[in-house]
Tab-separated table of C-alpha atoms in Angstrom:
chain	number	residue	atom	x	y	z
A	1	UNK	CA	0.000	0.000	0.000
A	2	UNK	CA	1.003	3.625	-0.489
A	3	UNK	CA	1.258	5.939	2.492
A	4	UNK	CA	-2.090	7.593	1.711
A	5	UNK	CA	-3.739	4.154	1.728
A	6	UNK	CA	-1.974	3.343	5.017
A	7	UNK	CA	-3.302	6.561	6.512
A	8	UNK	CA	-6.839	5.817	5.306
A	9	UNK	CA	-6.720	2.312	6.798
A	10	UNK	CA	-5.248	3.691	10.038
A	11	UNK	CA	-7.993	6.296	10.322
A	12	UNK	CA	-10.693	3.671	9.814
A	13	UNK	CA	-8.957	1.324	12.255
A	14	UNK	CA	-8.758	4.005	14.941
A	15	UNK	CA	-12.484	4.678	14.555
A	16	UNK	CA	-13.321	0.959	14.573
A	17	UNK	CA	-11.202	0.263	17.649
A	18	UNK	CA	-12.717	3.254	19.436
A	19	UNK	CA	-16.194	1.798	18.951
A	20	UNK	CA	-15.639	-1.965	19.085
A	21	UNK	CA	-12.472	-2.466	21.136
A	22	UNK	CA	-11.485	-6.104	21.705
A	23	UNK	CA	-14.655	-8.214	21.201
A	24	UNK	CA	-14.504	-11.058	23.709
A	25	UNK	CA	-16.915	-13.170	21.649
A	26	UNK	CA	-14.232	-13.290	18.928
A	27	UNK	CA	-11.182	-13.991	21.095
A	28	UNK	CA	-13.021	-16.653	23.063
A	29	UNK	CA	-13.291	-18.596	19.798
A	30	UNK	CA	-9.862	-17.963	18.235
A	31	UNK	CA	-6.400	-16.924	19.433
A	32	UNK	CA	-5.517	-13.224	19.424
A	33	UNK	CA	-2.546	-12.471	17.127
A	34	UNK	CA	-0.549	-11.199	20.108
A	35	UNK	CA	-1.112	-14.574	21.789
A	36	UNK	CA	0.455	-16.220	18.741
A	37	UNK	CA	3.375	-13.783	18.925
A	38	UNK	CA	3.735	-14.738	22.569
A	39	UNK	CA	3.784	-18.439	21.709
A	40	UNK	CA	6.640	-17.857	19.245
A	41	UNK	CA	8.582	-15.870	21.860
A	42	UNK	CA	8.015	-18.597	24.468
A	43	UNK	CA	9.305	-21.238	22.036
A	44	UNK	CA	12.458	-19.199	21.400
A	45	UNK	CA	12.898	-18.758	25.150
A	46	UNK	CA	12.593	-22.487	25.792
A	47	UNK	CA	14.999	-23.444	23.024
A	48	UNK	CA	17.653	-20.742	23.356
A	49	UNK	CA	17.708	-19.715	27.016
A	50	UNK	CA	18.662	-22.793	29.092
A	51	UNK	CA	20.134	-22.234	32.541
A	52	UNK	CA	23.317	-24.086	31.528
A	53	UNK	CA	24.499	-21.245	29.256
A	54	UNK	CA	26.799	-18.430	30.311
A	55	UNK	CA	25.587	-14.840	30.346
A	56	UNK	CA	27.394	-13.964	27.105
A	57	UNK	CA	25.936	-17.013	25.375
A	58	UNK	CA	22.459	-16.062	26.525
A	59	UNK	CA	22.928	-12.535	25.236
A	60	UNK	CA	24.058	-13.782	21.822
A	61	UNK	CA	21.117	-16.181	21.678
A	62	UNK	CA	18.778	-13.366	22.691
A	63	UNK	CA	20.029	-11.189	19.846
A	64	UNK	CA	19.581	-14.037	17.363
A	65	UNK	CA	16.119	-14.849	18.738
A	66	UNK	CA	14.699	-11.340	18.517
A	67	UNK	CA	16.129	-10.789	15.026
A	68	UNK	CA	14.597	-14.066	13.838
A	69	UNK	CA	11.250	-13.213	15.430
A	70	UNK	CA	11.262	-9.777	13.799
A	71	UNK	CA	12.034	-11.285	10.401
A	72	UNK	CA	9.123	-13.696	10.799
A	73	UNK	CA	6.820	-10.816	11.796
A	74	UNK	CA	7.922	-8.668	8.865
A	75	UNK	CA	7.470	-11.568	6.440
A	76	UNK	CA	3.977	-12.223	7.805
A	77	UNK	CA	3.148	-8.557	7.366
A	78	UNK	CA	4.211	-8.661	3.706
A	79	UNK	CA	2.153	-11.805	3.105
A	80	UNK	CA	-1.001	-10.302	4.614
A	81	UNK	CA	-0.442	-7.036	2.757
A	82	UNK	CA	-0.117	-8.786	-0.613
A	83	UNK	CA	-3.090	-11.021	0.151
A	84	UNK	CA	-5.366	-8.095	1.027
A	85	UNK	CA	-4.229	-6.226	-2.106
A	86	UNK	CA	-5.917	-8.926	-4.210
A	87	UNK	CA	-9.378	-7.859	-3.032
A	88	UNK	CA	-9.473	-4.123	-3.711
A	89	UNK	CA	-11.909	-2.278	-1.452
A	90	UNK	CA	-12.725	-5.473	0.455
A	91	UNK	CA	-9.008	-5.892	1.108
A	92	UNK	CA	-8.819	-2.393	2.577
A	93	UNK	CA	-11.666	-3.250	4.923
A	94	UNK	CA	-10.010	-6.526	5.909
A	95	UNK	CA	-6.745	-4.720	6.631
A	96	UNK	CA	-8.653	-2.132	8.625
A	97	UNK	CA	-10.031	-4.874	10.862
A	98	UNK	CA	-6.582	-6.407	11.306
A	99	UNK	CA	-4.950	-3.087	12.210
A	100	UNK	CA	-7.732	-2.313	14.701
A	101	UNK	CA	-6.900	-5.555	16.524
A	102	UNK	CA	-3.447	-4.162	17.351
A	103	UNK	CA	-4.752	-0.876	18.783
A	104	UNK	CA	-5.859	-0.525	22.387
A	105	UNK	CA	-8.059	2.532	22.773
A	106	UNK	CA	-11.365	1.191	24.074
A	107	UNK	CA	-9.951	-1.867	25.834
A	108	UNK	CA	-7.367	0.216	27.701
A	109	UNK	CA	-9.867	2.873	28.720
A	110	UNK	CA	-12.367	0.225	29.838
A	111	UNK	CA	-9.809	-1.543	32.028
A	112	UNK	CA	-8.616	1.691	33.621
A	113	UNK	CA	-12.123	3.051	34.163
A	114	UNK	CA	-13.025	-0.262	35.833
A	115	UNK	CA	-10.530	0.574	38.600
A	116	UNK	CA	-12.465	3.723	39.507
A	117	UNK	CA	-15.761	1.819	39.437
A	118	UNK	CA	-14.336	-0.962	41.625
A	119	UNK	CA	-12.992	1.520	44.180
A	120	UNK	CA	-16.394	3.157	44.506
A	121	UNK	CA	-18.467	-0.019	44.508
A	122	UNK	CA	-16.199	-2.480	46.325
A	123	UNK	CA	-13.712	-0.326	48.197
A	124	UNK	CA	-9.954	-0.797	48.359
A	125	UNK	CA	-10.059	-4.584	47.885
A	126	UNK	CA	-12.011	-4.212	44.646
A	127	UNK	CA	-9.700	-1.471	43.433
A	128	UNK	CA	-6.647	-3.615	44.105
A	129	UNK	CA	-8.152	-6.523	42.175
A	130	UNK	CA	-9.060	-4.300	39.220
A	131	UNK	CA	-5.679	-2.575	39.045
A	132	UNK	CA	-3.813	-5.895	39.292
A	133	UNK	CA	-5.187	-6.698	35.817
A	134	UNK	CA	-3.293	-3.807	34.220
A	135	UNK	CA	-0.090	-3.298	36.288
A	136	UNK	CA	2.674	-5.553	37.513
A	137	UNK	CA	3.222	-4.081	40.972
A	138	UNK	CA	2.118	-5.927	44.109
A	139	UNK	CA	-1.541	-4.883	44.644
A	140	UNK	CA	-1.606	-5.708	48.360
A	141	UNK	CA	1.007	-3.015	48.993
A	142	UNK	CA	-1.184	-0.267	47.501
A	143	UNK	CA	-3.427	2.096	49.430
A	144	UNK	CA	-6.266	3.842	47.578
A	145	UNK	CA	-4.212	6.812	46.250
A	146	UNK	CA	-1.516	4.368	45.076
A	147	UNK	CA	-4.139	2.286	43.260
A	148	UNK	CA	-5.333	5.443	41.526
A	149	UNK	CA	-1.789	6.487	40.599
A	150	UNK	CA	-1.066	3.013	39.208
A	151	UNK	CA	-4.171	3.125	37.012
A	152	UNK	CA	-3.332	6.602	35.665
A	153	UNK	CA	0.296	5.644	35.011
A	154	UNK	CA	-0.816	2.544	33.111
A	155	UNK	CA	-3.244	4.629	31.069
A	156	UNK	CA	-0.555	7.129	30.071
A	157	UNK	CA	2.185	4.591	29.365
A	158	UNK	CA	-0.080	2.320	27.338
A	159	UNK	CA	-1.435	5.260	25.364
A	160	UNK	CA	2.098	5.581	24.019
A	161	UNK	CA	2.969	1.939	23.369
A	162	UNK	CA	-0.540	0.559	22.848
A	163	UNK	CA	-2.022	3.262	20.623
A	164	UNK	CA	0.465	5.844	19.346
A	165	UNK	CA	3.407	3.536	18.615
A	166	UNK	CA	1.477	0.897	16.623
A	167	UNK	CA	-0.337	3.675	14.753
A	168	UNK	CA	2.966	5.364	13.904
A	169	UNK	CA	4.704	2.164	12.811
A	170	UNK	CA	1.749	1.189	10.637
A	171	UNK	CA	1.429	4.645	9.075
A	172	UNK	CA	5.078	4.633	7.991
A	173	UNK	CA	5.783	0.955	7.257
A	174	UNK	CA	2.384	-0.693	6.824
A	175	UNK	CA	1.610	-4.183	8.114
A	176	UNK	CA	5.284	-5.288	8.173
A	177	UNK	CA	6.094	-2.371	10.471
A	178	UNK	CA	3.053	-2.955	12.668
A	179	UNK	CA	3.739	-6.678	13.041
A	180	UNK	CA	7.412	-6.066	13.789
A	181	UNK	CA	6.566	-3.485	16.438
A	182	UNK	CA	3.997	-5.701	18.161
A	183	UNK	CA	6.377	-8.675	18.121
A	184	UNK	CA	9.095	-6.522	19.675
A	185	UNK	CA	6.791	-4.960	22.253
A	186	UNK	CA	5.410	-8.370	23.225
A	187	UNK	CA	8.941	-9.740	23.536
A	188	UNK	CA	9.937	-6.849	25.790
A	189	UNK	CA	6.988	-7.541	28.092
A	190	UNK	CA	7.821	-11.260	28.254
A	191	UNK	CA	11.617	-11.423	28.303
A	192	UNK	CA	12.801	-7.833	28.676
A	193	UNK	CA	13.062	-8.014	32.470
A	194	UNK	CA	16.157	-7.547	34.592
A	195	UNK	CA	15.674	-10.862	36.343
A	196	UNK	CA	18.473	-13.423	36.497
A	197	UNK	CA	16.822	-15.459	33.747
A	198	UNK	CA	16.282	-12.619	31.301
A	199	UNK	CA	18.827	-9.888	32.024
A	200	UNK	CA	21.033	-11.284	29.238
A	201	UNK	CA	18.621	-13.192	26.999
A	202	UNK	CA	16.141	-10.283	26.932
A	203	UNK	CA	18.754	-7.535	26.636
A	204	UNK	CA	18.386	-7.048	22.868
A	205	UNK	CA	14.575	-7.106	22.981
A	206	UNK	CA	14.517	-4.482	25.736
A	207	UNK	CA	17.011	-2.183	23.987
A	208	UNK	CA	15.269	-2.436	20.613
A	209	UNK	CA	11.892	-1.805	22.247
A	210	UNK	CA	13.289	1.368	23.819
A	211	UNK	CA	14.385	2.538	20.367
A	212	UNK	CA	11.094	1.576	18.715
A	213	UNK	CA	9.057	3.476	21.321
A	214	UNK	CA	11.225	6.598	21.407
A	215	UNK	CA	9.303	8.606	18.750
A	216	UNK	CA	5.839	7.629	20.023
A	217	UNK	CA	6.654	8.540	23.628
A	218	UNK	CA	7.598	12.083	22.587
A	219	UNK	CA	4.628	12.419	20.237
A	220	UNK	CA	2.380	11.264	23.085
A	221	UNK	CA	3.329	14.365	25.074
A	222	UNK	CA	1.811	16.603	22.408
A	223	UNK	CA	-1.271	14.421	22.006
A	224	UNK	CA	-1.927	14.300	25.769
A	225	UNK	CA	-1.411	18.053	25.978
A	226	UNK	CA	-3.921	18.554	23.164
A	227	UNK	CA	-6.377	16.198	24.866
A	228	UNK	CA	-5.931	18.045	28.163
A	229	UNK	CA	-6.563	21.367	26.423
A	230	UNK	CA	-9.800	20.024	24.937
A	231	UNK	CA	-11.100	18.480	28.189
A	232	UNK	CA	-9.570	20.656	30.923
A	233	UNK	CA	-8.594	23.952	29.339
A	234	UNK	CA	-5.496	25.613	27.969
A	235	UNK	CA	-3.680	25.754	31.317
A	236	UNK	CA	-3.889	21.955	31.658
A	237	UNK	CA	-2.456	21.569	28.174
A	238	UNK	CA	0.431	23.855	29.035
A	239	UNK	CA	1.098	22.024	32.300
A	240	UNK	CA	1.162	18.714	30.474
A	241	UNK	CA	3.986	19.940	28.259
A	242	UNK	CA	5.834	21.753	31.065
A	243	UNK	CA	5.855	18.784	33.434
A	244	UNK	CA	6.742	16.362	30.633
A	245	UNK	CA	9.734	18.491	29.669
A	246	UNK	CA	10.856	18.828	33.287
A	247	UNK	CA	10.127	15.391	34.752
A	248	UNK	CA	9.859	13.013	31.792
A	249	UNK	CA	13.413	11.756	32.299
A	250	UNK	CA	12.911	10.917	35.997
A	251	UNK	CA	11.405	7.521	35.172
A	252	UNK	CA	13.677	4.461	34.966
A	253	UNK	CA	12.346	3.871	31.437
A	254	UNK	CA	13.659	6.216	28.710
A	255	UNK	CA	10.135	6.415	27.290
A	256	UNK	CA	7.418	5.689	29.876
A	257	UNK	CA	8.123	8.809	31.901
A	258	UNK	CA	7.232	11.117	29.024
A	259	UNK	CA	3.514	10.323	28.684
A	260	UNK	CA	3.216	9.731	32.448
A	261	UNK	CA	4.642	13.169	33.187
A	262	UNK	CA	2.363	14.743	30.581
A	263	UNK	CA	-0.675	13.102	32.198
A	264	UNK	CA	0.525	14.122	35.666
A	265	UNK	CA	0.704	17.735	34.519
A	266	UNK	CA	-2.669	17.532	32.783
A	267	UNK	CA	-4.353	16.239	35.967
A	268	UNK	CA	-2.202	18.212	38.451
A	269	UNK	CA	-1.387	15.025	40.375
A	270	UNK	CA	1.805	13.318	41.504
A	271	UNK	CA	2.705	10.023	39.818
A	272	UNK	CA	5.427	7.347	40.067
A	273	UNK	CA	7.576	7.416	43.218
A	274	UNK	CA	8.597	4.257	45.151
A	275	UNK	CA	6.797	1.071	44.087
A	276	UNK	CA	7.021	-2.657	44.852
A	277	UNK	CA	7.333	-5.313	42.131
A	278	UNK	CA	7.606	-8.948	43.188
A	279	UNK	CA	8.570	-7.941	46.696
A	280	UNK	CA	11.376	-5.639	45.465
A	281	UNK	CA	11.143	-1.895	46.115
A	282	UNK	CA	11.829	0.284	43.065
A	283	UNK	CA	12.802	3.737	44.293
A	284	UNK	CA	12.082	6.560	41.901
A	285	UNK	CA	11.376	10.247	42.434
A	286	UNK	CA	7.840	11.556	42.199
A	287	UNK	CA	6.817	12.929	38.838
A	288	UNK	CA	5.186	16.364	39.213
A	289	UNK	CA	6.078	16.587	42.898
A	290	UNK	CA	4.377	19.994	43.112
A	291	UNK	CA	1.021	18.481	42.118
A	292	UNK	CA	-1.614	17.024	44.420
A	293	UNK	CA	-0.192	14.170	46.476
A	294	UNK	CA	-3.475	12.242	46.837
A	295	UNK	CA	-4.905	10.788	43.633
A	296	UNK	CA	-8.577	9.808	43.603
A	297	UNK	CA	-10.984	7.776	41.506
A	298	UNK	CA	-12.129	11.082	40.033
A	299	UNK	CA	-8.599	11.596	38.716
A	300	UNK	CA	-8.806	8.220	36.993
A	301	UNK	CA	-12.009	9.287	35.257
A	302	UNK	CA	-10.488	12.637	34.299
A	303	UNK	CA	-7.479	10.766	32.917
A	304	UNK	CA	-9.714	8.549	30.785
A	305	UNK	CA	-11.450	11.669	29.483
A	306	UNK	CA	-8.098	13.215	28.506
A	307	UNK	CA	-7.032	9.892	26.978
A	308	UNK	CA	-10.087	9.705	24.737
A	309	UNK	CA	-9.607	13.312	23.655
A	310	UNK	CA	-5.971	12.530	22.842
A	311	UNK	CA	-7.092	9.559	20.752
A	312	UNK	CA	-9.493	11.868	18.948
A	313	UNK	CA	-6.632	14.256	18.195
A	314	UNK	CA	-4.569	11.340	16.866
A	315	UNK	CA	-7.417	10.410	14.531
A	316	UNK	CA	-7.710	14.047	13.462
A	317	UNK	CA	-3.987	14.276	12.707
A	318	UNK	CA	-4.226	11.036	10.720
A	319	UNK	CA	-7.110	12.461	8.688
A	320	UNK	CA	-5.184	15.675	8.048
A	321	UNK	CA	-2.123	13.755	6.854
A	322	UNK	CA	-4.331	11.592	4.649
A	323	UNK	CA	-5.680	14.707	2.913
A	324	UNK	CA	-2.152	16.031	2.488
A	325	UNK	CA	-0.982	12.850	0.766
A	326	UNK	CA	-3.987	12.542	-1.558
């Protein structure tokens, strides 16, 4: 496809995902593509990451594994692209449906909003259960403000790598780029940890994922600022940019702190700080330490509102670029 066709498909996919999200009736009957990516990554892990290897051997195997997985993903993207091209308009619609599967607007917002609902209806225990579905930190260590912060952080971070990054990679490189990005992002979530088992084997996946997400994380700042301006006024939009520029680098991730800081500024709330993962304390400074120090379920709902407005801006930018390339 040409870039104008990619932009048209992306626009339609963003609209479709915003309305339909991830239909459970479909994925209860067939495997999600990301599940198949995960199966391939697990196979590579089992075959190439035995405990008997040295650290340098694991790192070399990890490099070979992620390169092979990316080649497979790119090849699959080319095959699907050529297959859809055989069907004209119907092929465009089929590709639209496939691209929408890899976006996470409605599903992400639904999962985050469910945390606010659970806190109000079921109290802290319900909030902990709901937030445990979207974050990796130990839920039993979280009080109510920490549950709210975790939900907002997940919303901001996943806006970047679950919406903006796949949209950007598809717009520029089509299905091969989208498949490669999702394979890499899935690999980072599965093997990109600094645990004894994966610190070497997952090194390449983690570094490449950082590179792949770099542009989207910075673009997300502008999109969140625009969404904040629409939903909360011009001062919130300005704060989103100001806090992102000041505090975006405080996060241990080179990318996650950017959208999180933008959302913290938009909502005037503190995010990040010390957290516990698997019983291990991760000590980080607060992002937006001059903001409110107690996040609430109302902040979660405000965050979802800003998120949806940011998604709307992304769709608007996509439409504008489509007209430019016509």
